[in-house]
Tab-separated table of C-alpha atoms and ligand atoms in Angstrom:
chain	number	residue	atom	x	y	z
A	1	MET	CA	-30.831	-42.884	107.119
A	2	LYS	CA	-29.629	-41.516	109.980
A	3	ILE	CA	-29.494	-37.490	109.405
A	4	LYS	CA	-26.256	-36.631	111.567
A	5	SER	CA	-25.708	-33.565	109.794
A	6	ALA	CA	-28.058	-30.441	107.770
A	7	GLU	CA	-26.397	-27.237	106.491
A	8	PHE	CA	-27.983	-24.232	104.890
A	9	ILE	CA	-24.948	-23.387	102.029
A	10	MET	CA	-26.670	-20.911	99.896
A	11	SER	CA	-29.349	-19.431	97.951
A	12	ASN	CA	-29.482	-18.802	93.870
A	13	SER	CA	-31.435	-17.414	91.225
A	14	ASP	CA	-28.827	-18.326	89.003
A	15	VAL	CA	-27.711	-22.332	88.245
A	16	ALA	CA	-24.384	-21.450	87.387
A	17	LYS	CA	-23.680	-19.883	90.467
A	18	CYS	CA	-25.484	-23.068	92.457
A	19	PRO	CA	-22.610	-25.547	94.523
A	20	LYS	CA	-19.584	-26.502	92.431
A	21	SER	CA	-19.449	-29.949	94.496
A	22	MET	CA	-20.254	-33.173	92.280
A	23	LEU	CA	-21.505	-34.793	95.470
A	24	PRO	CA	-25.137	-36.012	94.621
A	25	GLU	CA	-28.101	-33.650	94.892
A	26	TYR	CA	-31.877	-34.258	95.517
A	27	ALA	CA	-34.443	-31.694	93.449
A	28	PHE	CA	-37.857	-30.952	95.361
A	29	ILE	CA	-40.151	-29.098	93.427
A	30	GLY	CA	-44.047	-28.997	93.054
A	31	ARG	CA	-46.813	-25.858	92.966
A	32	SER	CA	-46.980	-23.561	95.299
A	33	ASN	CA	-47.779	-24.129	98.894
A	34	VAL	CA	-47.668	-28.475	97.927
A	35	GLY	CA	-45.323	-28.335	101.171
A	36	LYS	CA	-41.830	-28.708	99.692
A	37	SER	CA	-39.961	-27.127	102.152
A	38	SER	CA	-42.393	-28.669	105.486
A	39	LEU	CA	-40.988	-32.044	103.409
A	40	ILE	CA	-37.229	-30.955	103.822
A	41	ASN	CA	-37.625	-30.368	107.061
A	42	MET	CA	-39.334	-33.221	107.695
A	43	LEU	CA	-36.885	-35.631	106.018
A	44	THR	CA	-34.152	-33.241	108.139
A	45	SER	CA	-36.021	-33.608	111.191
A	46	ARG	CA	-35.281	-29.619	111.599
A	47	LYS	CA	-37.946	-27.337	112.599
A	48	SER	CA	-36.772	-24.068	110.353
A	49	LEU	CA	-34.032	-25.206	108.402
A	50	ALA	CA	-36.297	-24.459	105.091
A	51	LYS	CA	-38.544	-21.645	105.229
A	52	THR	CA	-42.095	-22.142	105.214
A	53	SER	CA	-45.281	-20.525	105.294
A	54	GLY	CA	-49.178	-20.222	104.678
A	55	ARG	CA	-49.310	-17.581	101.599
A	56	PRO	CA	-47.810	-19.042	98.110
A	57	GLY	CA	-44.709	-17.987	97.223
A	58	LYS	CA	-42.532	-18.429	100.351
A	59	THR	CA	-39.486	-19.964	98.741
A	60	GLN	CA	-38.022	-17.624	95.607
A	61	LEU	CA	-34.229	-19.025	95.248
A	62	ILE	CA	-33.045	-22.086	94.469
A	63	ASN	CA	-32.297	-23.395	98.491
A	64	HIS	CA	-28.786	-25.277	98.421
A	65	PHE	CA	-28.659	-27.697	101.907
A	66	LEU	CA	-25.956	-30.489	102.426
A	67	ILE	CA	-26.803	-32.800	104.303
A	68	ASN	CA	-24.008	-35.683	106.214
A	69	LYS	CA	-21.457	-33.855	104.574
A	70	ASN	CA	-21.778	-35.953	101.454
A	71	TRP	CA	-25.457	-35.182	99.355
A	72	HIS	CA	-27.024	-32.294	98.887
A	73	LEU	CA	-30.717	-31.598	99.363
A	74	VAL	CA	-32.572	-28.802	96.860
A	75	ASP	CA	-35.455	-26.710	98.238
A	76	LEU	CA	-37.103	-24.879	94.440
A	77	PRO	CA	-39.898	-22.176	94.548
A	78	GLY	CA	-43.549	-23.223	93.703
A	79	TYR	CA	-44.804	-23.469	89.850
A	80	GLY	CA	-48.223	-22.031	89.038
A	81	TYR	CA	-49.705	-19.905	91.596
A	82	ALA	CA	-48.948	-16.220	90.548
A	83	ARG	CA	-51.593	-17.167	87.516
A	84	VAL	CA	-53.133	-19.942	85.852
A	85	SER	CA	-51.344	-19.519	82.300
A	86	LYS	CA	-52.518	-21.419	78.996
A	87	SER	CA	-49.589	-23.140	78.537
A	88	ALA	CA	-48.087	-24.327	82.064
A	89	LYS	CA	-44.377	-23.734	80.547
A	90	LYS	CA	-45.449	-19.891	81.272
A	91	VAL	CA	-45.513	-20.275	84.251
A	92	PHE	CA	-42.434	-21.978	85.428
A	93	GLN	CA	-39.877	-20.037	86.380
A	94	LYS	CA	-37.244	-19.713	83.835
A	95	PHE	CA	-34.096	-20.379	86.315
A	96	ILE	CA	-36.451	-23.530	87.177
A	97	THR	CA	-35.956	-25.204	84.549
A	98	GLN	CA	-32.427	-24.029	83.499
A	99	TYR	CA	-31.616	-26.110	86.947
A	100	PHE	CA	-32.834	-29.114	85.736
A	101	ALA	CA	-31.549	-28.656	82.356
A	102	LEU	CA	-27.724	-28.119	84.109
A	103	ARG	CA	-27.504	-29.362	86.646
A	104	GLU	CA	-25.568	-32.673	86.050
A	105	GLN	CA	-25.384	-33.318	89.938
A	106	LEU	CA	-29.117	-34.041	89.984
A	107	VAL	CA	-29.687	-37.662	90.873
A	108	THR	CA	-33.566	-37.103	90.845
A	109	ALA	CA	-36.083	-34.444	91.154
A	110	PHE	CA	-38.813	-35.692	93.902
A	111	VAL	CA	-42.121	-34.169	92.099
A	112	LEU	CA	-44.710	-32.968	94.570
A	113	VAL	CA	-48.174	-33.176	94.748
A	114	ASP	CA	-51.297	-32.804	97.574
A	115	ILE	CA	-53.151	-35.750	97.365
A	116	ARG	CA	-56.176	-34.084	98.454
A	117	HIS	CA	-56.538	-32.859	94.967
A	118	ASN	CA	-57.070	-34.448	91.264
A	119	PRO	CA	-54.506	-34.653	88.724
A	120	GLN	CA	-53.842	-31.063	88.062
A	121	PRO	CA	-52.394	-30.367	84.110
A	122	ILE	CA	-49.473	-28.226	85.615
A	123	ASP	CA	-47.986	-31.293	87.373
A	124	LEU	CA	-48.690	-33.535	84.838
A	125	GLU	CA	-46.958	-31.212	82.136
A	126	PHE	CA	-44.163	-30.876	84.603
A	127	MET	CA	-43.438	-34.205	84.938
A	128	GLN	CA	-43.585	-34.365	81.279
A	129	TRP	CA	-40.911	-31.868	80.213
A	130	LEU	CA	-38.730	-33.653	82.432
A	131	GLY	CA	-39.531	-37.082	81.085
A	132	GLU	CA	-38.767	-35.694	77.358
A	133	ASN	CA	-35.695	-33.889	79.201
A	134	GLY	CA	-34.316	-37.639	80.155
A	135	ILE	CA	-34.301	-36.333	84.065
A	136	PRO	CA	-35.583	-39.042	86.558
A	137	PHE	CA	-38.273	-38.128	89.222
A	138	SER	CA	-40.770	-39.857	91.790
A	139	ILE	CA	-43.468	-37.918	93.103
A	140	ILE	CA	-44.427	-37.532	97.072
A	141	PHE	CA	-48.004	-36.938	97.341
A	142	THR	CA	-47.812	-34.450	100.188
A	143	LYS	CA	-50.444	-33.380	103.411
A	144	ALA	CA	-51.724	-37.255	103.824
A	145	ASP	CA	-52.824	-36.079	107.301
A	146	LYS	CA	-55.979	-34.870	105.578
A	147	LEU	CA	-57.341	-37.534	104.056
A	148	LYS	CA	-58.487	-41.289	105.524
A	149	PRO	CA	-56.498	-43.690	104.734
A	150	LYS	CA	-59.847	-45.353	102.260
A	151	ALA	CA	-59.364	-41.655	100.721
A	152	ILE	CA	-55.193	-41.652	100.693
A	153	ASP	CA	-55.922	-44.918	98.562
A	154	ASN	CA	-59.246	-43.915	95.944
A	155	HIS	CA	-56.483	-41.203	95.084
A	156	VAL	CA	-53.182	-42.781	94.404
A	157	GLU	CA	-55.522	-44.541	91.851
A	158	ALA	CA	-56.776	-42.154	89.885
A	159	TYR	CA	-53.233	-40.470	89.873
A	160	LYS	CA	-51.722	-43.896	88.618
A	161	ALA	CA	-54.652	-44.034	86.468
A	162	ILE	CA	-54.208	-40.912	84.779
A	163	LEU	CA	-49.939	-41.308	84.188
A	164	LEU	CA	-50.843	-44.203	82.746
A	165	GLU	CA	-52.576	-42.063	80.153
A	166	THR	CA	-49.086	-41.223	78.986
A	167	TRP	CA	-46.430	-43.151	80.960
A	168	GLU	CA	-45.651	-46.750	80.355
A	169	GLU	CA	-44.714	-47.421	83.668
A	170	ILE	CA	-46.014	-45.819	86.981
A	171	PRO	CA	-43.187	-43.801	88.547
A	172	ASN	CA	-41.842	-44.230	91.810
A	173	TYR	CA	-44.075	-43.004	94.564
A	174	PHE	CA	-44.270	-42.107	98.048
A	175	ILE	CA	-47.011	-40.965	100.753
A	176	THR	CA	-45.618	-38.074	102.921
A	177	SER	CA	-47.580	-35.776	105.972
A	178	SER	CA	-44.561	-33.601	106.886
A	179	SER	CA	-46.664	-32.966	110.184
A	180	LYS	CA	-47.324	-36.511	110.558
A	181	ASP	CA	-43.890	-37.631	110.116
A	182	MET	CA	-45.074	-40.083	107.781
A	183	GLY	CA	-43.201	-41.511	104.364
A	184	LYS	CA	-39.867	-39.993	105.831
A	185	GLU	CA	-37.997	-44.051	106.082
A	186	ASP	CA	-39.680	-44.453	102.391
A	187	VAL	CA	-38.355	-41.413	101.471
A	188	LEU	CA	-34.950	-41.532	103.295
A	189	GLY	CA	-34.791	-44.840	102.570
A	190	TYR	CA	-34.991	-44.343	99.076
A	191	ILE	CA	-32.266	-41.910	98.699
A	192	ASP	CA	-29.896	-43.269	100.403
A	193	SER	CA	-30.189	-46.366	98.426
A	194	LEU	CA	-29.220	-44.078	95.536
A	195	ASN	CA	-26.283	-42.708	97.088
A	196	LEU	CA	-25.073	-46.197	97.509
A	197	ASN	CA	-25.308	-47.362	93.568
A	198	MET	CA	-23.651	-43.624	92.316
A	199	LYS	CA	-20.484	-45.446	94.347
A	200	THR	CA	-20.393	-48.432	93.164
A	201	ASP	CA	-20.379	-47.251	89.386
B	1	GTP	P1	-43.639	-22.832	98.311
B	1	GTP	O1	-42.280	-22.291	98.872
B	1	GTP	O2	-44.387	-21.196	98.820
B	1	GTP	O3	-43.651	-22.942	96.661
B	1	GTP	O4	-44.700	-23.714	99.364
B	1	GTP	P2	-43.788	-24.748	99.463
B	1	GTP	O5	-44.366	-26.251	98.727
B	1	GTP	O6	-42.736	-24.931	100.234
B	1	GTP	O7	-45.191	-25.232	101.152
B	1	GTP	P3	-44.534	-24.689	103.033
B	1	GTP	O8	-43.669	-26.051	103.111
B	1	GTP	O9	-44.483	-24.013	102.346
B	1	GTP	O10	-45.781	-25.490	102.699
B	1	GTP	C1	-47.019	-24.499	102.778
B	1	GTP	C2	-47.991	-24.574	103.536
B	1	GTP	O11	-48.647	-26.433	103.609
B	1	GTP	C3	-47.734	-24.342	104.916
B	1	GTP	O12	-49.200	-23.896	105.379
B	1	GTP	C4	-47.352	-25.889	106.257
B	1	GTP	O13	-47.796	-25.679	107.344
B	1	GTP	C5	-48.930	-26.646	105.192
B	1	GTP	N1	-47.852	-28.167	105.148
B	1	GTP	C6	-46.905	-28.718	104.569
B	1	GTP	N2	-46.673	-29.454	104.589
B	1	GTP	C7	-47.844	-29.919	105.111
B	1	GTP	C8	-48.440	-31.243	105.688
B	1	GTP	O14	-47.637	-32.227	105.464
B	1	GTP	N3	-50.065	-31.495	106.530
B	1	GTP	C9	-50.614	-30.411	106.570
B	1	GTP	N4	-51.508	-30.760	106.996
B	1	GTP	N5	-49.902	-29.292	106.550
B	1	GTP	C10	-49.098	-29.054	105.247
B	2	MG	MG1	-40.926	-23.486	99.901
């Protein structure tokens, strides 16, 4: 898919105030600092469409971007950086869960995980929560430039093994690097195919 236009629309802490339009929507979620905002810039080939920072907690609101005038990309705040809580649920900002529970336009979520780390309970619990709430999701492994190809394979295999303990099938997954433009066509092609499916439904 070619990105012809990418515009910032609005920021919100209240899902009720998000754009009313029923355009198909794709949301990026994951731990703080995992690279959500960087990935959005990489996908849209816009250096600073979404604000990024080396310090966790940069994105604090629900940010809507309009792409090619026909779908929305959503940058969300990260979960789980302030404090490691016993229950991951307590850490998720309320409006993030409200966003996922109420946003009917959402076609799929992309859950970002840093490819360098072992599977983290907070991410697995978030995926579990999405599954329980019937929200489709894919996994996006980020920062693949930080590992050698063999290590990438090992980390992905380890992740799959953990997922198969609770899931019957492995969700779609993508291996990306925002600094190396890696995985861009795969993610955009996937979004394109979902957008096309919606039109023929
Ligand atoms: P919050 O908004 O705080 O939740 O973070 P975020 O998930 O939006 O992360 P952000 O995109 O702001 O990136 C966090 C840090 O990781 C920044 O210092 C980025 O430069 C770095 N980063 C993001 N993606 C990549 C990547 O693919 N490779 C490398 N090496 N660094 C990356
Ligand atoms: Mg961010």
